[in-house]
């Protein structure tokens, strides 16, 4: 089961106080391996220790540091074979992006990401609506002999792919003009 994140993207500029803490915690190869493993599958410290061939104390130390700076969170609890309650660690809900640039460019990058996420969500919703309209809005609905090949050539997919292509071009243009 891969980890999921639901929160907003957190963009840290190089001059922000939190950035030094993130760099400090991630300066350790061990911490980066633990974080990467948690993104693959959330787990308690003992399972991470086994998975990464580390001591439980070492894993717990790095998890505490990653938790303190907000890169991981306790997502659940499990009980060990001995009945002890264990925290299950997962990535924090807010993904972190480190951005090095002037304050103007950092603000511009934040705004661009928000717009891209919003535009992608809108594209997805319109595409889903077009798919539903084509698949179920005809006489006979989806049960009229429509094949999966027919559904793959629906206007919603074309709309989504075209919109994503245009967003990609816009993103590349923005990067080149900054």
N, CA and C atoms as an extended XYZ file, in Angstrom:
534
Properties=species:S:1:pos:R:3:atomname:S:1:resname:S:1:resid:I:1 pbc="F F F"
N         0.845       -1.177        0.000 N   UNK     1
C         0.000        0.000        0.000 CA  UNK     1
C         0.892        1.242        0.000 C   UNK     1
N         0.882        1.971       -1.086 N   UNK     2
C         1.685        3.189       -1.182 CA  UNK     2
C         1.043        4.299       -0.361 C   UNK     2
N         1.874        5.222        0.072 N   UNK     3
C         1.399        6.343        0.888 CA  UNK     3
C         0.587        7.314        0.039 C   UNK     3
N        -0.300        8.060        0.696 N   UNK     4
C        -1.114        9.075        0.033 CA  UNK     4
C        -0.934       10.392        0.761 C   UNK     4
N        -1.004       11.477       -0.002 N   UNK     5
C        -0.926       12.813        0.586 CA  UNK     5
C        -2.123       13.602        0.109 C   UNK     5
N        -2.772       14.314        1.041 N   UNK     6
C        -3.997       15.033        0.732 CA  UNK     6
C        -3.849       16.541        0.834 C   UNK     6
N        -2.790       17.016        1.438 N   UNK     7
C        -2.662       18.434        1.731 CA  UNK     7
C        -2.129       19.256        0.581 C   UNK     7
N        -1.997       20.540        0.863 N   UNK     8
C        -1.442       21.471       -0.121 CA  UNK     8
C         0.071       21.343       -0.176 C   UNK     8
N         0.627       21.637       -1.320 N   UNK     9
C         2.075       21.617       -1.480 CA  UNK     9
C         2.660       22.773       -0.676 C   UNK     9
N         3.661       22.451        0.123 N   UNK    10
C         4.349       23.463        0.925 CA  UNK    10
C         5.661       23.784        0.209 C   UNK    10
N         5.829       25.029       -0.183 N   UNK    11
C         7.035       25.451       -0.882 CA  UNK    11
C         7.906       26.230        0.086 C   UNK    11
N         9.108       25.720        0.299 N   UNK    12
C        10.053       26.383        1.195 CA  UNK    12
C        11.122       27.081        0.378 C   UNK    12
N        11.287       28.363        0.633 N   UNK    13
C        12.370       29.113        0.017 CA  UNK    13
C        13.653       28.920        0.808 C   UNK    13
N        14.757       29.215        0.225 N   UNK    14
C        16.065       28.976        0.843 CA  UNK    14
C        16.266       29.800        2.110 C   UNK    14
N        15.615       30.942        2.236 N   UNK    15
C        15.808       31.823        3.383 CA  UNK    15
C        14.854       31.566        4.544 C   UNK    15
N        13.943       30.642        4.396 N   UNK    16
C        12.965       30.392        5.451 CA  UNK    16
C        13.575       29.559        6.570 C   UNK    16
N        13.106       29.793        7.790 N   UNK    17
C        13.644       29.093        8.961 CA  UNK    17
C        13.484       27.584        8.862 C   UNK    17
N        12.343       27.133        8.363 N   UNK    18
C        12.075       25.694        8.278 CA  UNK    18
C        13.040       24.989        7.330 C   UNK    18
N        13.564       25.713        6.356 N   UNK    19
C        14.437       25.110        5.356 CA  UNK    19
C        15.696       24.537        5.992 C   UNK    19
N        16.295       25.265        6.934 N   UNK    20
C        17.507       24.771        7.600 CA  UNK    20
C        17.220       23.474        8.348 C   UNK    20
N        16.058       23.391        8.991 N   UNK    21
C        15.692       22.172        9.708 CA  UNK    21
C        15.512       20.996        8.747 C   UNK    21
N        14.882       21.249        7.600 N   UNK    22
C        14.680       20.189        6.611 CA  UNK    22
C        16.027       19.714        6.066 C   UNK    22
N        16.888       20.662        5.703 N   UNK    23
C        18.212       20.280        5.206 CA  UNK    23
C        18.996       19.503        6.261 C   UNK    23
N        18.906       19.944        7.495 N   UNK    24
C        19.626       19.279        8.574 CA  UNK    24
C        19.148       17.832        8.737 C   UNK    24
N        17.832       17.644        8.774 N   UNK    25
C        17.285       16.292        8.955 CA  UNK    25
C        17.585       15.394        7.759 C   UNK    25
N        17.544       15.962        6.561 N   UNK    26
C        17.754       15.156        5.357 CA  UNK    26
C        19.223       15.032        4.959 C   UNK    26
N        20.122       15.610        5.750 N   UNK    27
C        21.548       15.479        5.443 CA  UNK    27
C        22.038       14.057        5.710 C   UNK    27
N        21.280       13.286        6.438 N   UNK    28
C        21.628       11.906        6.745 CA  UNK    28
C        21.076       10.958        5.679 C   UNK    28
N        21.957       10.094        5.157 N   UNK    29
C        21.507        9.067        4.202 CA  UNK    29
C        20.430        8.193        4.833 C   UNK    29
N        20.613        7.886        6.102 N   UNK    30
C        19.659        7.027        6.804 CA  UNK    30
C        18.272        7.665        6.827 C   UNK    30
N        18.203        8.945        7.152 N   UNK    31
C        16.915        9.640        7.194 CA  UNK    31
C        16.255        9.637        5.816 C   UNK    31
N        17.034        9.852        4.773 N   UNK    32
C        16.478        9.847        3.413 CA  UNK    32
C        15.975        8.460        3.037 C   UNK    32
N        16.694        7.412        3.431 N   UNK    33
C        16.235        6.046        3.143 CA  UNK    33
C        14.942        5.736        3.888 C   UNK    33
N        14.864        6.170        5.132 N   UNK    34
C        13.645        5.955        5.925 CA  UNK    34
C        12.475        6.692        5.278 C   UNK    34
N        12.675        7.951        4.919 N   UNK    35
C        11.615        8.743        4.309 CA  UNK    35
C        11.161        8.115        2.992 C   UNK    35
N        12.104        7.692        2.183 N   UNK    36
C        11.775        7.047        0.914 CA  UNK    36
C        10.986        5.764        1.146 C   UNK    36
N        11.376        4.996        2.144 N   UNK    37
C        10.683        3.746        2.449 CA  UNK    37
C         9.252        4.008        2.920 C   UNK    37
N         9.061        5.071        3.681 N   UNK    38
C         7.723        5.423        4.147 CA  UNK    38
C         6.829        5.829        2.981 C   UNK    38
N         7.406        6.488        1.976 N   UNK    39
C         6.613        6.834        0.801 CA  UNK    39
C         6.195        5.577        0.051 C   UNK    39
N         7.049        4.557        0.050 N   UNK    40
C         6.683        3.297       -0.596 CA  UNK    40
C         5.555        2.611        0.159 C   UNK    40
N         5.714        2.548        1.495 N   UNK    41
C         4.694        1.921        2.327 CA  UNK    41
C         4.849        2.383        3.775 C   UNK    41
N         3.834        3.036        4.320 N   UNK    42
C         3.888        3.447        5.731 CA  UNK    42
C         4.118        2.239        6.638 C   UNK    42
N         4.817        2.465        7.762 N   UNK    43
C         5.162        1.348        8.647 CA  UNK    43
C         5.563        1.845       10.019 C   UNK    43
N         5.514        0.956       11.022 N   UNK    44
C         6.043        1.297       12.351 CA  UNK    44
C         7.573        1.208       12.332 C   UNK    44
N         8.237        1.794       13.334 N   UNK    45
C         9.705        1.789       13.359 CA  UNK    45
C        10.326        0.389       13.265 C   UNK    45
N         9.751       -0.589       13.940 N   UNK    46
C        10.341       -1.935       13.915 CA  UNK    46
C        10.311       -2.541       12.517 C   UNK    46
N         9.230       -2.304       11.792 N   UNK    47
C         9.140       -2.817       10.422 CA  UNK    47
C        10.113       -2.084        9.501 C   UNK    47
N        10.240       -0.774        9.697 N   UNK    48
C        11.205       -0.007        8.900 CA  UNK    48
C        12.626       -0.478        9.184 C   UNK    48
N        12.915       -0.758       10.453 N   UNK    49
C        14.248       -1.233       10.830 CA  UNK    49
C        14.564       -2.548       10.126 C   UNK    49
N        13.610       -3.450       10.096 N   UNK    50
C        13.805       -4.733        9.411 CA  UNK    50
C        13.957       -4.515        7.910 C   UNK    50
N        13.093       -3.698        7.345 N   UNK    51
C        13.102       -3.437        5.907 CA  UNK    51
C        14.432       -2.830        5.449 C   UNK    51
N        15.002       -1.941        6.280 N   UNK    52
C        16.213       -1.209        5.898 CA  UNK    52
C        17.487       -1.750        6.547 C   UNK    52
N        17.359       -2.814        7.312 N   UNK    53
C        18.489       -3.428        8.008 CA  UNK    53
C        19.194       -2.408        8.914 C   UNK    53
N        18.380       -1.768        9.770 N   UNK    54
C        18.867       -0.778       10.727 CA  UNK    54
C        18.362       -1.160       12.112 C   UNK    54
N        18.914       -0.525       13.133 N   UNK    55
C        18.405       -0.757       14.481 CA  UNK    55
C        17.122        0.048       14.681 C   UNK    55
N        16.256       -0.451       15.550 N   UNK    56
C        15.011        0.253       15.855 CA  UNK    56
C        15.317        1.612       16.469 C   UNK    56
N        16.361        1.694       17.299 N   UNK    57
C        16.729        2.964       17.929 CA  UNK    57
C        17.142        3.992       16.878 C   UNK    57
N        17.909        3.566       15.879 N   UNK    58
C        18.346        4.468       14.820 CA  UNK    58
C        17.146        4.969       14.013 C   UNK    58
N        16.258        4.059       13.654 N   UNK    59
C        15.062        4.434       12.900 CA  UNK    59
C        14.200        5.385       13.727 C   UNK    59
N        14.010        5.080       15.008 N   UNK    60
C        13.181        5.933       15.877 CA  UNK    60
C        13.760        7.338       15.998 C   UNK    60
N        15.085        7.427       16.124 N   UNK    61
C        15.741        8.733       16.213 CA  UNK    61
C        15.426        9.579       14.970 C   UNK    61
N        15.609        8.990       13.791 N   UNK    62
C        15.380        9.743       12.555 CA  UNK    62
C        13.896       10.040       12.346 C   UNK    62
N        13.027        9.099       12.714 N   UNK    63
C        11.587        9.362       12.603 CA  UNK    63
C        11.172       10.526       13.497 C   UNK    63
N        11.729       10.590       14.699 N   UNK    64
C        11.422       11.708       15.601 CA  UNK    64
C        11.837       13.036       14.974 C   UNK    64
N        13.010       13.067       14.376 N   UNK    65
C        13.480       14.307       13.734 CA  UNK    65
C        12.596       14.667       12.540 C   UNK    65
N        12.263       13.674       11.721 N   UNK    66
C        11.414       13.922       10.549 CA  UNK    66
C        10.006       14.346       10.978 C   UNK    66
N         9.536       13.788       12.070 N   UNK    67
C         8.221       14.156       12.597 CA  UNK    67
C         8.237       15.588       13.137 C   UNK    67
N         9.303       15.951       13.838 N   UNK    68
C         9.405       17.293       14.425 CA  UNK    68
C         9.376       18.390       13.374 C   UNK    68
N         9.932       18.124       12.199 N   UNK    69
C         9.950       19.160       11.151 CA  UNK    69
C         8.776       19.020       10.181 C   UNK    69
N         7.923       18.040       10.406 N   UNK    70
C         6.697       17.932        9.617 CA  UNK    70
C         6.811       17.173        8.320 C   UNK    70
N         7.835       16.343        8.158 N   UNK    71
C         7.947       15.560        6.928 CA  UNK    71
C         7.260       14.206        7.028 C   UNK    71
N         7.045       13.715        8.252 N   UNK    72
C         6.288       12.479        8.457 CA  UNK    72
C         5.242       12.723        9.531 C   UNK    72
N         4.262       11.851        9.576 N   UNK    73
C         3.213       11.942       10.578 CA  UNK    73
C         2.830       10.543       11.035 C   UNK    73
N         2.224       10.479       12.204 N   UNK    74
C         1.686        9.211       12.681 CA  UNK    74
C         0.333        9.047       11.997 C   UNK    74
N         0.226        8.019       11.158 N   UNK    75
C        -0.978        7.825       10.364 CA  UNK    75
C        -1.933        6.805       10.968 C   UNK    75
N        -1.392        5.935       11.823 N   UNK    76
C        -2.199        4.849       12.359 CA  UNK    76
C        -1.451        4.231       13.533 C   UNK    76
N        -2.083        3.280       14.188 N   UNK    77
C        -1.394        2.495       15.212 CA  UNK    77
C        -1.661        1.020       14.937 C   UNK    77
N        -0.706        0.195       15.307 N   UNK    78
C        -0.827       -1.259       15.198 CA  UNK    78
C        -0.388       -1.851       16.526 C   UNK    78
N        -0.706       -3.102       16.695 N   UNK    79
C        -0.258       -3.818       17.890 CA  UNK    79
C         0.738       -4.889       17.488 C   UNK    79
N         1.829       -4.948       18.232 N   UNK    80
C         2.851       -5.963       17.970 CA  UNK    80
C         2.332       -7.316       18.435 C   UNK    80
N         3.099       -8.361       18.139 N   UNK    81
C         2.744       -9.705       18.582 CA  UNK    81
C         2.657       -9.782       20.099 C   UNK    81
N         3.410       -8.927       20.777 N   UNK    82
C         3.416       -8.904       22.246 CA  UNK    82
C         2.330       -7.993       22.814 C   UNK    82
N         1.525       -7.385       21.937 N   UNK    83
C         0.437       -6.541       22.391 CA  UNK    83
C         0.801       -5.090       22.625 C   UNK    83
N         2.009       -4.699       22.253 N   UNK    84
C         2.443       -3.312       22.440 CA  UNK    84
C         1.932       -2.455       21.279 C   UNK    84
N         1.394       -1.269       21.634 N   UNK    85
C         0.911       -0.342       20.610 CA  UNK    85
C         2.093        0.322       19.914 C   UNK    85
N         2.047        0.346       18.568 N   UNK    86
C         3.131        0.948       17.774 CA  UNK    86
C         2.534        1.987       16.827 C   UNK    86
N         3.223        3.117       16.704 N   UNK    87
C         2.825        4.131       15.734 CA  UNK    87
C         3.234        3.702       14.340 C   UNK    87
N         2.346        3.941       13.368 N   UNK    88
C         2.643        3.703       11.961 CA  UNK    88
C         2.918        5.066       11.341 C   UNK    88
N         4.112        5.229       10.778 N   UNK    89
C         4.517        6.509       10.203 CA  UNK    89
C         4.272        6.526        8.694 C   UNK    89
N         3.837        7.682        8.234 N   UNK    90
C         3.555        7.917        6.821 CA  UNK    90
C         4.040        9.318        6.475 C   UNK    90
N         4.133        9.631        5.178 N   UNK    91
C         4.506       11.002        4.810 CA  UNK    91
C         3.464       11.991        5.331 C   UNK    91
N         3.909       13.182        5.659 N   UNK    92
C         2.990       14.234        6.087 CA  UNK    92
C         2.044       14.566        4.938 C   UNK    92
N         0.863       15.075        5.272 N   UNK    93
C        -0.132       15.389        4.249 CA  UNK    93
C         0.331       16.459        3.270 C   UNK    93
N         1.173       17.401        3.731 N   UNK    94
C         1.620       18.483        2.871 CA  UNK    94
C         2.978       18.148        2.252 C   UNK    94
N         3.006       17.829        0.940 N   UNK    95
C         4.298       17.584        0.307 CA  UNK    95
C         5.153       18.842        0.351 C   UNK    95
N         6.462       18.680        0.432 N   UNK    96
C         7.377       19.816        0.540 CA  UNK    96
C         8.196       19.940       -0.731 C   UNK    96
N         8.264       21.153       -1.231 N   UNK    97
C         9.107       21.474       -2.378 CA  UNK    97
C        10.109       22.518       -1.910 C   UNK    97
N        11.387       22.261       -2.152 N   UNK    98
C        12.430       23.240       -1.830 CA  UNK    98
C        12.679       24.045       -3.104 C   UNK    98
N        12.601       25.357       -2.987 N   UNK    99
C        12.780       26.222       -4.149 CA  UNK    99
C        13.839       27.257       -3.836 C   UNK    99
N        14.855       27.312       -4.691 N   UNK   100
C        15.919       28.296       -4.518 CA  UNK   100
C        15.728       29.358       -5.590 C   UNK   100
N        15.517       30.579       -5.157 N   UNK   101
C        15.327       31.673       -6.087 CA  UNK   101
C        14.979       32.934       -5.316 C   UNK   101
N        14.826       34.015       -6.053 N   UNK   102
C        14.458       35.279       -5.416 CA  UNK   102
C        13.044       35.162       -4.845 C   UNK   102
N        12.699       36.075       -3.959 N   UNK   103
C        11.363       36.037       -3.370 CA  UNK   103
C        10.293       36.197       -4.441 C   UNK   103
N        10.561       37.023       -5.429 N   UNK   104
C         9.603       37.213       -6.518 CA  UNK   104
C         9.383       35.906       -7.279 C   UNK   104
N        10.461       35.199       -7.562 N   UNK   105
C        10.337       33.932       -8.287 CA  UNK   105
C         9.699       32.854       -7.420 C   UNK   105
N         9.999       32.852       -6.126 N   UNK   106
C         9.393       31.876       -5.217 CA  UNK   106
C         7.889       32.091       -5.166 C   UNK   106
N         7.468       33.349       -5.031 N   UNK   107
C         6.040       33.664       -5.016 CA  UNK   107
C         5.402       33.289       -6.339 C   UNK   107
N         6.077       33.584       -7.437 N   UNK   108
C         5.565       33.224       -8.761 CA  UNK   108
C         5.435       31.723       -8.925 C   UNK   108
N         6.406       30.979       -8.407 N   UNK   109
C         6.374       29.521       -8.496 CA  UNK   109
C         5.206       28.965       -7.679 C   UNK   109
N         5.003       29.503       -6.485 N   UNK   110
C         3.859       29.071       -5.655 CA  UNK   110
C         2.546       29.295       -6.397 C   UNK   110
N         2.395       30.484       -6.962 N   UNK   111
C         1.165       30.804       -7.686 CA  UNK   111
C         0.987       29.909       -8.902 C   UNK   111
N         2.078       29.634       -9.612 N   UNK   112
C         2.009       28.760      -10.778 CA  UNK   112
C         1.568       27.356      -10.369 C   UNK   112
N         2.144       26.812       -9.303 N   UNK   113
C         1.751       25.475       -8.856 CA  UNK   113
C         0.273       25.427       -8.479 C   UNK   113
N        -0.192       26.451       -7.783 N   UNK   114
C        -1.612       26.487       -7.405 CA  UNK   114
C        -2.497       26.521       -8.646 C   UNK   114
N        -2.098       27.312       -9.628 N   UNK   115
C        -2.883       27.383      -10.866 CA  UNK   115
C        -2.862       26.063      -11.618 C   UNK   115
N        -1.691       25.425      -11.681 N   UNK   116
C        -1.595       24.145      -12.388 CA  UNK   116
C        -2.448       23.076      -11.716 C   UNK   116
N        -2.432       23.031      -10.407 N   UNK   117
C        -3.249       22.048       -9.689 CA  UNK   117
C        -4.727       22.335       -9.927 C   UNK   117
N        -5.114       23.587       -9.844 N   UNK   118
C        -6.505       23.955      -10.093 CA  UNK   118
C        -6.939       23.650      -11.518 C   UNK   118
N        -6.096       23.987      -12.482 N   UNK   119
C        -6.426       23.740      -13.884 CA  UNK   119
C        -6.496       22.244      -14.180 C   UNK   119
N        -5.589       21.473      -13.596 N   UNK   120
C        -5.604       20.028      -13.808 CA  UNK   120
C        -6.857       19.408      -13.205 C   UNK   120
N        -7.260       19.877      -12.037 N   UNK   121
C        -8.490       19.384      -11.419 CA  UNK   121
C        -9.698       19.716      -12.293 C   UNK   121
N        -9.753       20.941      -12.787 N   UNK   122
C       -10.856       21.351      -13.656 CA  UNK   122
C       -10.876       20.514      -14.935 C   UNK   122
N        -9.712       20.315      -15.541 N   UNK   123
C        -9.633       19.479      -16.744 CA  UNK   123
C       -10.153       18.066      -16.462 C   UNK   123
N        -9.775       17.513      -15.347 N   UNK   124
C       -10.210       16.158      -14.990 CA  UNK   124
C       -11.717       16.088      -14.814 C   UNK   124
N       -12.285       17.090      -14.143 N   UNK   125
C       -13.733       17.093      -13.927 CA  UNK   125
C       -14.507       17.229      -15.238 C   UNK   125
N       -14.063       18.134      -16.104 N   UNK   126
C       -14.734       18.302      -17.396 CA  UNK   126
C       -14.590       17.038      -18.232 C   UNK   126
N       -13.425       16.421      -18.212 N   UNK   127
C       -13.214       15.180      -18.953 CA  UNK   127
C       -14.121       14.071      -18.443 C   UNK   127
N       -14.253       13.967      -17.120 N   UNK   128
C       -15.141       12.954      -16.535 CA  UNK   128
C       -16.584       13.213      -16.951 C   UNK   128
N       -16.990       14.481      -16.941 N   UNK   129
C       -18.346       14.824      -17.374 CA  UNK   129
C       -18.563       14.426      -18.832 C   UNK   129
N       -17.603       14.736      -19.700 N   UNK   130
C       -17.728       14.373      -21.114 CA  UNK   130
C       -17.781       12.856      -21.290 C   UNK   130
N       -16.989       12.139      -20.504 N   UNK   131
C       -16.997       10.676      -20.568 CA  UNK   131
C       -18.370       10.141      -20.165 C   UNK   131
N       -18.894       10.625      -19.047 N   UNK   132
C       -20.204       10.162      -18.564 CA  UNK   132
C       -21.286       10.512      -19.580 C   UNK   132
N       -21.217       11.726      -20.128 N   UNK   133
C       -22.210       12.145      -21.120 CA  UNK   133
C       -22.164       11.241      -22.336 C   UNK   133
N       -20.965       10.912      -22.832 N   UNK   134
C       -20.877       10.066      -24.016 CA  UNK   134
C       -21.268        8.631      -23.711 C   UNK   134
N       -20.802        8.106      -22.577 N   UNK   135
C       -21.045        6.700      -22.270 CA  UNK   135
C       -22.496        6.432      -21.883 C   UNK   135
N       -23.106        7.349      -21.135 N   UNK   136
C       -24.428        7.079      -20.595 CA  UNK   136
C       -25.507        8.024      -21.107 C   UNK   136
N       -25.129        9.041      -21.840 N   UNK   137
C       -26.098       10.032      -22.297 CA  UNK   137
C       -26.760        9.684      -23.599 C   UNK   137
N       -26.359        8.591      -24.225 N   UNK   138
C       -26.961        8.183      -25.496 CA  UNK   138
C       -28.130        7.239      -25.236 C   UNK   138
N       -28.999        7.100      -26.209 N   UNK   139
C       -30.054        6.088      -26.067 CA  UNK   139
C       -29.400        4.712      -25.907 C   UNK   139
N       -29.865        3.952      -24.970 N   UNK   140
C       -29.290        2.634      -24.723 CA  UNK   140
C       -28.180        2.666      -23.699 C   UNK   140
N       -27.631        3.856      -23.396 N   UNK   141
C       -26.576        3.997      -22.390 CA  UNK   141
C       -25.354        3.176      -22.717 C   UNK   141
N       -24.601        2.809      -21.676 N   UNK   142
C       -23.354        2.070      -21.861 CA  UNK   142
C       -23.609        0.617      -22.200 C   UNK   142
N       -24.808        0.143      -22.017 N   UNK   143
C       -25.105       -1.262      -22.281 CA  UNK   143
C       -25.533       -1.512      -23.707 C   UNK   143
N       -25.284       -0.608      -24.638 N   UNK   144
C       -25.743       -0.754      -26.014 CA  UNK   144
C       -24.698       -1.353      -26.938 C   UNK   144
N       -23.749       -2.087      -26.397 N   UNK   145
C       -22.711       -2.696      -27.227 CA  UNK   145
C       -21.463       -1.856      -27.343 C   UNK   145
N       -21.363       -0.803      -26.563 N   UNK   146
C       -20.176        0.048      -26.564 CA  UNK   146
C       -18.982       -0.744      -26.057 C   UNK   146
N       -17.893       -0.695      -26.796 N   UNK   147
C       -16.683       -1.407      -26.373 CA  UNK   147
C       -15.733       -0.445      -25.682 C   UNK   147
N       -14.731       -1.011      -25.037 N   UNK   148
C       -13.728       -0.185      -24.353 CA  UNK   148
C       -12.973        0.682      -25.364 C   UNK   148
N       -12.794        0.174      -26.581 N   UNK   149
C       -12.121        0.952      -27.639 CA  UNK   149
C       -12.950        2.189      -27.971 C   UNK   149
N       -14.269        2.024      -28.018 N   UNK   150
C       -15.138        3.172      -28.275 CA  UNK   150
C       -14.989        4.223      -27.181 C   UNK   150
N       -14.907        3.761      -25.944 N   UNK   151
C       -14.813        4.697      -24.828 CA  UNK   151
C       -13.460        5.393      -24.772 C   UNK   151
N       -12.398        4.731      -25.271 N   UNK   152
C       -11.075        5.359      -25.265 CA  UNK   152
C       -10.965        6.487      -26.288 C   UNK   152
N       -11.863        6.512      -27.241 N   UNK   153
C       -11.811        7.572      -28.250 CA  UNK   153
C       -12.872        8.638      -27.965 C   UNK   153
N       -13.233        8.790      -26.730 N   UNK   154
C       -14.270        9.760      -26.385 CA  UNK   154
C       -13.675       11.165      -26.280 C   UNK   154
N       -14.502       12.176      -26.482 N   UNK   155
C       -14.027       13.560      -26.451 CA  UNK   155
C       -13.400       13.959      -25.116 C   UNK   155
N       -13.838       13.350      -24.026 N   UNK   156
C       -13.280       13.700      -22.719 CA  UNK   156
C       -11.803       13.392      -22.625 C   UNK   156
N       -11.383       12.242      -23.164 N   UNK   157
C        -9.967       11.886      -23.144 CA  UNK   157
C        -9.167       12.843      -24.021 C   UNK   157
N        -9.700       13.147      -25.179 N   UNK   158
C        -9.029       14.094      -26.067 CA  UNK   158
C        -8.927       15.469      -25.411 C   UNK   158
N        -9.994       15.880      -24.742 N   UNK   159
C        -9.993       17.162      -24.037 CA  UNK   159
C        -8.938       17.168      -22.945 C   UNK   159
N        -8.877       16.086      -22.145 N   UNK   160
C        -7.910       15.991      -21.055 CA  UNK   160
C        -6.480       16.023      -21.588 C   UNK   160
N        -6.188       15.212      -22.575 N   UNK   161
C        -4.823       15.166      -23.118 CA  UNK   161
C        -4.432       16.493      -23.761 C   UNK   161
N        -5.345       17.097      -24.488 N   UNK   162
C        -5.062       18.404      -25.091 CA  UNK   162
C        -4.826       19.473      -24.026 C   UNK   162
N        -5.659       19.449      -22.995 N   UNK   163
C        -5.494       20.415      -21.903 CA  UNK   163
C        -4.190       20.230      -21.161 C   UNK   163
N        -3.819       18.970      -20.890 N   UNK   164
C        -2.541       18.700      -20.218 CA  UNK   164
C        -1.365       19.135      -21.090 C   UNK   164
N        -1.486       18.938      -22.392 N   UNK   165
C        -0.433       19.371      -23.315 CA  UNK   165
C        -0.275       20.891      -23.260 C   UNK   165
N        -1.383       21.601      -23.273 N   UNK   166
C        -1.330       23.066      -23.211 CA  UNK   166
C        -0.771       23.530      -21.866 C   UNK   166
N        -1.176       22.881      -20.776 N   UNK   167
C        -0.614       23.231      -19.462 CA  UNK   167
C         0.896       22.981      -19.434 C   UNK   167
N         1.330       21.884      -20.044 N   UNK   168
C         2.768       21.595      -20.117 CA  UNK   168
C         3.510       22.672      -20.888 C   UNK   168
N         2.940       23.100      -22.014 N   UNK   169
C         3.561       24.178      -22.796 CA  UNK   169
C         3.614       25.473      -21.993 C   UNK   169
N         2.538       25.771      -21.286 N   UNK   170
C         2.500       26.967      -20.457 CA  UNK   170
C         3.575       26.902      -19.375 C   UNK   170
N         3.707       25.741      -18.732 N   UNK   171
C         4.710       25.572      -17.690 CA  UNK   171
C         6.111       25.766      -18.264 C   UNK   171
N         6.400       25.175      -19.406 N   UNK   172
C         7.715       25.349      -20.040 CA  UNK   172
C         7.956       26.815      -20.414 C   UNK   172
N         6.936       27.475      -20.934 N   UNK   173
C         7.073       28.899      -21.271 CA  UNK   173
C         7.384       29.715      -20.012 C   UNK   173
N         6.665       29.401      -18.911 N   UNK   174
C         6.874       30.143      -17.665 CA  UNK   174
C         8.306       29.970      -17.180 C   UNK   174
N         8.817       28.755      -17.237 N   UNK   175
C        10.178       28.481      -16.782 CA  UNK   175
C        11.196       29.268      -17.614 C   UNK   175
N        10.991       29.321      -18.916 N   UNK   176
C        11.943       30.006      -19.789 CA  UNK   176
C        11.894       31.521      -19.629 C   UNK   176
N        10.730       32.064      -19.254 N   UNK   177
C        10.600       33.517      -19.146 CA  UNK   177
C        11.015       34.048      -17.778 C   UNK   177
N        11.236       33.200      -16.830 N   UNK   178
C        11.603       33.657      -15.481 CA  UNK   178
C        13.072       33.928      -15.356 C   UNK   178
